[in-house]
Amino acid sequence: MRYIAYVDMDAYYVSCEIRERPELEDAPVLVGRAPTSPEARGVVLSASYAARKFGVRSAMPVLQAARRCPQAIWIPPDLPKYGRIAGEIRDLLATRAERVIPLSIDEAALELDLEDPEPVRAWAASVQELLKERLGLPSSIGGSPYSIVAKIASDAAKPGGIRIVPPEETRAFLEPLPARAIPGIGPKTAQRLDQAGFHTVGELATGSTETLRRLLGRYADSVHALARGTPSQEMGRLPEDRGPRQHSLDRTLAHDTRDATEIRQMLTEMAGELSGLLAQEGLRYQSIVVRLRWEDFSQTQRGRQLPASHEGAAMLESEAIRLATDLLERERGERDRAVRRVSLSAGSFAPRRGRQTLLDEAAA
DNA sequence: TCTGGGGTCCTAGGACCC
DNA sequence: TCTGGGGTCCTAGGACCC
C-alpha cells in the first residue's frame, strides 16, 4: 500500500512573522489585533508555543488572551502574506511528491510512491528540513496508507514531530486518543459521546453498532471501522482536489447597529470586493447568501439561486441588499436585535467566458 | 469577559415533476 | 373524489475545520 503524508505547518501565522523577526523565536507571540485598539472585538488567530504555555490558544478572545499573557507580543495579521507563503510551500512540496492536495492555508495531503514505513520516515525528515531551510518554517508530518490516519498522526506529531503509523499499528495508535481526535467529531458530538461513556477512540471501538448509530447517525459505521483500525474506503482515500464551492466575506462591525443604511453601505463595499475576487479567479456566480450575526451571537441567513450566472458587482450588490432588507424587516417585526456581523457569500460557480484568456495573459 | 474570517458538508422540509 | 412513490432543486440552519 502506498503511503499518504499530511504536512501541517506549526503555529503557521506566527511562524510566518517570526521568520522575518528571528529575535522573537522563543517569545510569546500572538497574531491578532492587539486588545489596546478600540475596535479589538477579535480573537487570537495564531499563538506561538511559548504563548500557549500561558493557556492562550488560537480562537481565544483577545481580551482573555491579554489577561492570561500580559507580556505577549502582538502582531497584526497580514493574510495576503500568509497566502503568498502558502503558495511557496505548495511549490516546494510539489517537488517531493506524486500529488499534492492543499487542504487549507497551512495543511496539505501528499501521495507518496513509498510502501514501507522506514523510507517514509526518511522522506518526512528530509521534507521537514527542506521547509525549515528554504522557507524558515517549522512543520509536523504524519504518515499512513490511510488518509485520515495520516491526518490524525500529523496532529499527534505537533509541534515539530514526525509520526508514521504502519497499517498494522493503526488500532494501537488510535486507541488512547480522545474521541475528539477524529476529524468530524467536534465539541457537540464529543459531549454527547462523553455522556454516553465514550471518551477514547478505544472505547468507540468496543461500542455496539446500535449505540453508535444513535449517537453519530450515518457516520457511525465509518467511525466504528476507523476505531477498530480498519478505515473505510472513503476515510482511507486521498481527498479530491475540487474547485472552490463558494467565496465569502465577513465583516464584524466596530459597534452593533440597527441602522439599515449602514448595513446596506457595507454590503455595497463588500459586493465590490467580492466580485473583484471572483473576477481574479475567473468565476461567475449563480447563488448569493447574506448572513447576519445578531448581538446575541445567533445567526440568520437569506439566500437565492439566480436564474442565470452573473459576473461583476451589480447583481451581487442589488441582490445582497434585497436579502439583507428582508432579514432586517423580519427581525424588526420580531426581536429587534442589533447586528454584529455581516457576511456575503457567492457560490454555484461557472467558469467565466471570454475574459479568462486575458487574465491568463496578464498573469503570464 | 467575549466570542474573526475564511471555508466544507449534512439535514430537513417544501415545491415541483413524473 | 382521492391520492403512491421516487427524484431533484431550493432554502435555512447547524456542526465542524483551520
Short mmCIF file of C-alpha atoms (C1' of nucleotides) in Angstrom, two decimals:
data_model
loop_
_atom_site.label_atom_id
_atom_site.label_comp_id
_atom_site.label_asym_id
_atom_site.label_seq_id
_atom_site.Cartn_x
_atom_site.Cartn_y
_atom_site.Cartn_z
CA MET A 1 0.00 0.00 0.00
CA ARG A 2 1.27 3.45 -0.89
CA TYR A 3 1.65 5.92 1.92
CA ILE A 4 -0.11 9.25 2.27
CA ALA A 5 1.57 12.08 4.20
CA TYR A 6 -0.03 15.09 5.88
CA VAL A 7 2.18 18.13 6.19
CA ASP A 8 0.85 20.58 8.75
CA MET A 9 2.64 23.84 9.49
CA ASP A 10 3.19 24.66 13.19
CA ALA A 11 1.62 27.90 14.53
CA TYR A 12 1.56 28.98 10.91
CA TYR A 13 0.78 32.72 11.02
CA VAL A 14 3.15 33.22 13.96
CA SER A 15 5.89 31.29 12.16
CA CYS A 16 5.46 33.47 9.05
CA GLU A 17 6.11 36.52 11.24
CA ILE A 18 8.98 35.05 13.24
CA ARG A 19 10.97 34.18 10.12
CA GLU A 20 11.17 37.93 9.47
CA ARG A 21 11.96 38.71 13.10
CA PRO A 22 14.12 35.83 14.35
CA GLU A 23 14.72 37.62 17.65
CA LEU A 24 11.15 36.56 18.55
CA GLU A 25 11.95 32.87 18.14
CA ASP A 26 11.11 31.80 21.71
CA ALA A 27 8.89 34.75 22.67
CA PRO A 28 5.16 34.58 23.48
CA VAL A 29 3.95 35.91 20.11
CA LEU A 30 0.28 36.30 19.20
CA VAL A 31 -1.06 37.18 15.76
CA GLY A 32 -4.26 39.19 16.12
CA ARG A 33 -5.48 42.72 16.61
CA ALA A 34 -4.00 43.90 19.91
CA PRO A 35 -6.55 44.49 22.68
CA THR A 36 -5.32 48.08 23.05
CA SER A 37 -7.02 49.13 19.81
CA PRO A 38 -10.54 50.44 20.42
CA GLU A 39 -12.12 48.06 17.91
CA ALA A 40 -10.48 44.98 19.33
CA ARG A 41 -13.52 42.75 19.00
CA GLY A 42 -11.49 39.86 17.87
CA VAL A 43 -9.81 36.60 18.63
CA VAL A 44 -6.26 35.30 18.54
CA LEU A 45 -5.51 33.98 15.04
CA SER A 46 -2.33 32.13 15.94
CA ALA A 47 -0.34 31.64 19.14
CA SER A 48 3.34 30.68 19.45
CA TYR A 49 4.12 27.64 21.57
CA ALA A 50 5.73 29.95 24.16
CA ALA A 51 2.39 31.80 24.42
CA ARG A 52 0.46 28.53 24.66
CA LYS A 53 2.31 27.81 27.92
CA PHE A 54 0.19 30.62 29.41
CA GLY A 55 -3.01 28.92 28.32
CA VAL A 56 -3.52 31.07 25.24
CA ARG A 57 -5.00 29.31 22.20
CA SER A 58 -5.99 30.43 18.73
CA ALA A 59 -9.67 31.50 18.51
CA MET A 60 -9.50 32.84 22.09
CA PRO A 61 -10.96 36.36 22.55
CA VAL A 62 -8.09 38.89 22.58
CA LEU A 63 -9.05 40.34 25.95
CA GLN A 64 -8.93 36.94 27.57
CA ALA A 65 -5.57 36.21 25.91
CA ALA A 66 -4.16 39.52 27.16
CA ARG A 67 -5.21 38.69 30.70
CA ARG A 68 -3.58 35.28 30.57
CA CYS A 69 -0.40 36.53 28.93
CA PRO A 70 0.14 40.26 29.59
CA GLN A 71 3.69 40.18 28.23
CA ALA A 72 2.56 38.78 24.86
CA ILE A 73 3.95 40.42 21.73
CA TRP A 74 1.02 41.19 19.41
CA ILE A 75 1.46 41.26 15.64
CA PRO A 76 -1.41 42.40 13.39
CA PRO A 77 -2.41 39.75 10.84
CA ASP A 78 -1.26 40.01 7.21
CA LEU A 79 -3.42 37.41 5.50
CA PRO A 80 -2.26 38.15 1.92
CA LYS A 81 1.32 37.48 3.04
CA TYR A 82 0.36 34.15 4.61
CA GLY A 83 -1.40 33.24 1.38
CA ARG A 84 1.72 34.01 -0.69
CA ILE A 85 3.92 31.94 1.59
CA ALA A 86 1.38 29.08 1.35
CA GLY A 87 1.99 29.12 -2.40
CA GLU A 88 5.74 28.78 -1.82
CA ILE A 89 5.10 25.83 0.48
CA ARG A 90 2.94 24.09 -2.12
CA ASP A 91 5.54 24.64 -4.83
CA LEU A 92 8.23 23.16 -2.63
CA LEU A 93 6.09 20.13 -1.67
CA ALA A 94 5.22 19.52 -5.33
CA THR A 95 8.90 18.75 -5.98
CA ARG A 96 8.80 15.93 -3.40
CA ALA A 97 5.53 14.06 -4.04
CA GLU A 98 3.46 12.40 -6.74
CA ARG A 99 0.49 14.60 -5.92
CA VAL A 100 -0.16 17.49 -3.51
CA ILE A 101 -3.71 18.27 -2.33
CA PRO A 102 -3.90 21.58 -0.41
CA LEU A 103 -6.47 21.28 2.38
CA SER A 104 -6.19 24.70 3.99
CA ILE A 105 -3.72 27.55 4.09
CA ASP A 106 -1.30 25.59 6.32
CA GLU A 107 -2.03 21.95 5.55
CA ALA A 108 -1.63 19.58 2.60
CA ALA A 109 -2.05 15.88 1.85
CA LEU A 110 0.61 14.22 -0.31
CA GLU A 111 0.57 10.98 -2.21
CA LEU A 112 3.91 9.18 -1.99
CA ASP A 113 5.41 6.46 -4.12
CA LEU A 114 6.59 4.62 -0.99
CA GLU A 115 5.21 1.47 0.60
CA ASP A 116 7.29 0.93 3.74
CA PRO A 117 7.45 2.93 6.97
CA GLU A 118 11.22 3.46 7.12
CA PRO A 119 11.60 5.18 3.75
CA VAL A 120 8.52 7.28 4.62
CA ARG A 121 10.17 8.37 7.86
CA ALA A 122 13.34 9.36 6.00
CA TRP A 123 11.29 11.20 3.39
CA ALA A 124 9.40 13.12 6.09
CA ALA A 125 12.64 14.14 7.82
CA SER A 126 14.06 15.49 4.57
CA VAL A 127 10.87 17.43 3.73
CA GLN A 128 10.76 18.91 7.22
CA GLU A 129 14.37 20.02 6.84
CA LEU A 130 13.70 21.48 3.42
CA LEU A 131 10.76 23.55 4.72
CA LYS A 132 12.92 24.81 7.57
CA GLU A 133 15.97 25.63 5.44
CA ARG A 134 14.34 27.09 2.34
CA LEU A 135 11.34 28.80 3.92
CA GLY A 136 12.31 29.08 7.59
CA LEU A 137 9.10 27.37 8.69
CA PRO A 138 8.53 24.57 11.22
CA SER A 139 6.14 21.73 10.37
CA SER A 140 4.77 18.43 11.60
CA ILE A 141 4.28 15.38 9.39
CA GLY A 142 2.05 12.34 9.75
CA GLY A 143 2.12 9.26 7.52
CA SER A 144 -0.09 6.23 6.92
CA PRO A 145 -1.54 4.37 3.94
CA TYR A 146 -4.91 5.65 5.24
CA SER A 147 -5.55 9.33 4.62
CA ILE A 148 -7.49 10.01 7.81
CA VAL A 149 -4.89 8.25 9.95
CA ALA A 150 -2.12 10.33 8.36
CA LYS A 151 -4.03 13.44 9.36
CA ILE A 152 -4.54 12.29 12.94
CA ALA A 153 -0.84 11.34 13.06
CA SER A 154 0.23 14.84 11.96
CA ASP A 155 -1.78 16.30 14.85
CA ALA A 156 -0.20 13.84 17.24
CA ALA A 157 3.26 14.82 15.97
CA LYS A 158 2.85 18.53 16.82
CA PRO A 159 4.94 20.54 17.29
CA GLY A 160 7.85 19.75 15.04
CA GLY A 161 7.48 15.97 15.03
CA ILE A 162 7.08 13.08 12.62
CA ARG A 163 4.65 10.24 13.23
CA ILE A 164 4.47 7.33 10.81
CA VAL A 165 1.81 4.70 11.53
CA PRO A 166 2.15 1.39 9.65
CA PRO A 167 -1.27 -0.14 8.87
CA GLU A 168 -0.94 -2.95 11.42
CA GLU A 169 -0.30 -0.39 14.18
CA THR A 170 -3.35 1.74 13.36
CA ARG A 171 -5.61 0.44 16.11
CA ALA A 172 -2.96 0.66 18.82
CA PHE A 173 -2.08 4.20 17.72
CA LEU A 174 -5.69 5.41 17.83
CA GLU A 175 -6.78 3.56 20.98
CA PRO A 176 -5.58 6.00 23.68
CA LEU A 177 -6.58 9.17 21.78
CA PRO A 178 -9.68 11.15 22.84
CA ALA A 179 -12.71 10.66 20.58
CA ARG A 180 -12.31 14.34 19.69
CA ALA A 181 -9.09 13.48 17.81
CA ILE A 182 -11.19 12.04 14.97
CA PRO A 183 -11.85 14.75 12.36
CA GLY A 184 -15.58 15.45 12.26
CA ILE A 185 -16.10 14.83 15.97
CA GLY A 186 -16.35 18.37 17.32
CA PRO A 187 -17.37 19.81 20.69
CA LYS A 188 -21.09 18.96 20.41
CA THR A 189 -20.61 15.38 19.30
CA ALA A 190 -17.78 14.82 21.79
CA GLN A 191 -20.05 15.94 24.59
CA ARG A 192 -22.79 13.54 23.52
CA LEU A 193 -20.25 10.71 23.32
CA ASP A 194 -18.86 11.65 26.72
CA GLN A 195 -22.29 11.48 28.33
CA ALA A 196 -22.76 8.04 26.83
CA GLY A 197 -19.46 6.91 28.35
CA PHE A 198 -17.27 7.05 25.24
CA HIS A 199 -14.14 9.06 26.00
CA THR A 200 -11.40 7.48 23.88
CA VAL A 201 -11.20 6.05 20.39
CA GLY A 202 -10.52 2.67 22.02
CA GLU A 203 -13.89 2.85 23.78
CA LEU A 204 -15.58 3.69 20.49
CA ALA A 205 -14.07 0.52 19.02
CA THR A 206 -15.84 -1.64 21.59
CA GLY A 207 -19.19 0.19 21.49
CA SER A 208 -22.22 -1.54 19.97
CA THR A 209 -23.26 -0.62 16.44
CA GLU A 210 -26.75 0.41 17.58
CA THR A 211 -25.47 2.74 20.29
CA LEU A 212 -23.02 4.41 17.94
CA ARG A 213 -25.69 4.83 15.25
CA ARG A 214 -27.89 6.58 17.76
CA LEU A 215 -25.05 8.96 18.72
CA LEU A 216 -23.38 9.52 15.34
CA GLY A 217 -26.06 8.89 12.73
CA ARG A 218 -24.74 7.96 9.33
CA TYR A 219 -21.09 8.43 10.36
CA ALA A 220 -21.38 5.66 12.92
CA ASP A 221 -20.19 2.81 10.71
CA SER A 222 -17.15 4.58 9.32
CA VAL A 223 -16.13 5.90 12.77
CA HIS A 224 -16.56 2.39 14.17
CA ALA A 225 -14.40 0.90 11.44
CA LEU A 226 -11.72 3.56 11.94
CA ALA A 227 -11.67 2.99 15.70
CA ARG A 228 -11.03 -0.70 15.08
CA GLY A 229 -8.06 0.15 12.88
CA THR A 230 -9.64 -0.61 9.51
CA PRO A 231 -10.79 2.70 7.95
CA SER A 232 -13.45 2.64 5.24
CA GLN A 233 -12.52 3.32 1.62
CA GLU A 234 -13.90 6.81 1.96
CA MET A 235 -11.83 7.72 5.03
CA GLY A 236 -8.74 6.00 3.68
CA ARG A 237 -8.58 7.65 0.29
CA LEU A 238 -6.72 10.83 -0.52
CA PRO A 239 -9.26 13.68 -0.58
CA GLU A 240 -10.11 15.08 -4.01
CA ASP A 241 -8.94 18.48 -5.13
CA ARG A 242 -12.18 20.11 -6.29
CA GLY A 243 -12.51 23.75 -7.12
CA PRO A 244 -13.98 26.20 -4.61
CA ARG A 245 -17.72 25.82 -3.85
CA GLN A 246 -18.23 29.37 -2.59
CA HIS A 247 -16.40 32.53 -1.63
CA SER A 248 -17.45 34.84 1.16
CA LEU A 249 -16.51 37.99 3.04
CA ASP A 250 -17.31 38.64 6.69
CA ARG A 251 -17.16 41.96 8.48
CA THR A 252 -17.69 42.46 12.18
CA LEU A 253 -18.87 45.98 12.93
CA ALA A 254 -16.98 48.12 15.41
CA HIS A 255 -20.31 48.62 17.21
CA ASP A 256 -23.58 46.71 16.92
CA THR A 257 -26.17 48.53 14.85
CA ARG A 258 -29.85 48.56 13.87
CA ASP A 259 -29.18 51.09 11.10
CA ALA A 260 -30.23 49.54 7.78
CA THR A 261 -28.44 52.25 5.82
CA GLU A 262 -25.13 51.41 7.45
CA ILE A 263 -25.61 47.73 6.64
CA ARG A 264 -26.54 48.47 3.02
CA GLN A 265 -23.45 50.63 2.59
CA MET A 266 -21.31 47.89 3.99
CA LEU A 267 -22.83 45.35 1.59
CA THR A 268 -22.17 47.66 -1.35
CA GLU A 269 -18.47 47.74 -0.47
CA MET A 270 -18.38 44.01 0.18
CA ALA A 271 -20.09 43.24 -3.16
CA GLY A 272 -17.43 45.25 -4.97
CA GLU A 273 -14.63 43.48 -3.16
CA LEU A 274 -16.09 40.00 -3.58
CA SER A 275 -16.84 40.43 -7.28
CA GLY A 276 -13.23 41.57 -7.76
CA LEU A 277 -12.01 38.43 -6.06
CA LEU A 278 -14.24 36.25 -8.26
CA ALA A 279 -13.04 38.07 -11.39
CA GLN A 280 -9.43 37.33 -10.43
CA GLU A 281 -10.29 33.64 -10.23
CA GLY A 282 -12.30 33.76 -13.45
CA LEU A 283 -15.55 32.67 -11.79
CA ARG A 284 -19.19 33.54 -12.46
CA TYR A 285 -21.65 33.14 -9.58
CA GLN A 286 -25.22 31.89 -9.59
CA SER A 287 -26.10 31.93 -5.90
CA ILE A 288 -25.94 34.65 -3.25
CA VAL A 289 -26.31 34.38 0.53
CA VAL A 290 -26.42 37.16 3.12
CA ARG A 291 -25.94 36.14 6.74
CA LEU A 292 -26.37 38.38 9.76
CA ARG A 293 -24.95 37.64 13.19
CA TRP A 294 -27.03 39.32 15.87
CA GLU A 295 -25.86 40.82 19.12
CA ASP A 296 -26.81 37.61 20.96
CA PHE A 297 -24.40 35.78 18.60
CA SER A 298 -27.07 33.75 16.81
CA GLN A 299 -27.20 33.93 13.01
CA THR A 300 -29.90 34.17 10.35
CA GLN A 301 -29.39 33.85 6.62
CA ARG A 302 -31.27 34.53 3.40
CA GLY A 303 -30.12 33.29 0.05
CA ARG A 304 -31.19 32.98 -3.55
CA GLN A 305 -30.33 30.90 -6.58
CA LEU A 306 -30.31 33.14 -9.63
CA PRO A 307 -31.90 32.01 -12.90
CA ALA A 308 -28.57 32.51 -14.68
CA SER A 309 -24.93 33.05 -13.74
CA HIS A 310 -23.51 36.56 -13.41
CA GLU A 311 -20.24 38.40 -13.12
CA GLY A 312 -19.47 41.85 -11.79
CA ALA A 313 -20.73 43.68 -8.74
CA ALA A 314 -24.15 44.94 -9.87
CA MET A 315 -26.25 41.79 -9.38
CA LEU A 316 -24.31 40.82 -6.27
CA GLU A 317 -24.94 44.22 -4.73
CA SER A 318 -28.63 44.63 -5.56
CA GLU A 319 -29.49 41.08 -4.52
CA ALA A 320 -27.45 41.31 -1.30
CA ILE A 321 -29.26 44.50 -0.33
CA ARG A 322 -32.64 42.94 -1.06
CA LEU A 323 -31.85 39.85 1.03
CA ALA A 324 -30.48 41.94 3.91
CA THR A 325 -33.54 44.19 3.84
CA ASP A 326 -35.77 41.09 4.11
CA LEU A 327 -33.79 39.86 7.10
CA LEU A 328 -33.87 43.22 8.85
CA GLU A 329 -37.59 43.70 8.27
CA ARG A 330 -38.42 40.32 9.65
CA GLU A 331 -36.21 40.99 12.67
CA ARG A 332 -37.91 44.32 13.31
CA GLY A 333 -41.26 42.55 13.45
CA GLU A 334 -39.89 40.12 15.99
CA ARG A 335 -37.00 40.55 18.40
CA ASP A 336 -35.34 43.67 17.02
CA ARG A 337 -31.80 42.63 17.88
CA ALA A 338 -28.85 44.73 16.70
CA VAL A 339 -26.49 43.39 14.02
CA ARG A 340 -22.95 42.39 14.99
CA ARG A 341 -21.55 40.89 11.79
CA VAL A 342 -22.46 40.94 8.10
CA SER A 343 -21.48 38.11 5.73
CA LEU A 344 -21.83 37.98 1.97
CA SER A 345 -21.27 34.79 0.06
CA ALA A 346 -21.41 33.86 -3.62
CA GLY A 347 -21.41 30.32 -4.98
CA SER A 348 -22.65 27.90 -7.66
CA PHE A 349 -19.69 28.85 -9.80
CA ALA A 350 -19.31 28.58 -13.55
CA PRO A 351 -16.13 29.49 -15.44
CA ARG A 352 -16.08 32.96 -16.94
CA ARG A 353 -16.20 33.10 -20.69
CA GLY A 354 -14.04 35.26 -22.94
CA ARG A 355 -12.11 37.29 -20.45
CA GLN A 356 -10.39 34.31 -18.88
CA THR A 357 -7.83 34.37 -21.70
CA LEU A 358 -7.00 37.98 -20.93
CA LEU A 359 -6.50 37.15 -17.27
CA ASP A 360 -4.18 34.28 -18.14
CA GLU A 361 -2.20 36.55 -20.44
CA ALA A 362 -1.98 39.17 -17.72
CA ALA A 363 -0.68 36.54 -15.29
CA ALA A 364 1.92 35.38 -17.83
"C1'" DT B 1 -15.38 38.72 29.81
"C1'" DC B 2 -16.22 37.76 24.90
"C1'" DT B 3 -16.59 35.35 21.10
"C1'" DG B 4 -12.66 36.68 13.45
"C1'" DG B 5 -12.67 35.41 8.82
"C1'" DG B 6 -12.43 32.23 5.88
"C1'" DG B 7 -14.27 27.52 4.31
"C1'" DT B 8 -16.87 22.35 3.85
"C1'" DC B 9 -20.59 19.19 4.31
"C1'" DC B 10 -25.09 17.37 6.12
"C1'" DT B 11 -30.09 17.56 7.27
"C1'" DA B 12 -34.81 18.51 6.71
"C1'" DG B 13 -38.96 20.40 4.85
"C1'" DG B 14 -41.46 22.14 0.93
"C1'" DA B 15 -42.16 22.77 -4.08
"C1'" DC B 16 -42.38 20.53 -8.13
"C1'" DC B 17 -42.21 16.82 -11.58
"C1'" DC B 18 -43.14 12.21 -13.50
"C1'" DT C 1 -63.17 12.11 -5.24
"C1'" DC C 2 -59.00 10.60 -3.68
"C1'" DT C 3 -54.24 10.18 -3.83
"C1'" DG C 4 -48.40 6.36 -4.27
"C1'" DG C 5 -43.64 6.56 -4.66
"C1'" DG C 6 -39.44 8.38 -6.23
"C1'" DG C 7 -36.44 12.01 -7.59
"C1'" DT C 8 -34.47 16.81 -7.79
"C1'" DC C 9 -33.99 21.53 -6.52
"C1'" DC C 10 -34.25 25.26 -3.28
"C1'" DT C 11 -33.84 27.32 1.28
"C1'" DA C 12 -32.48 27.67 6.20
"C1'" DG C 13 -29.91 26.06 9.83
"C1'" DG C 14 -26.16 23.71 12.11
"C1'" DA C 15 -21.74 21.15 13.05
"C1'" DC C 16 -17.22 21.27 12.06
"C1'" DC C 17 -12.32 22.64 10.38
"C1'" DC C 18 -8.17 25.84 10.15
#
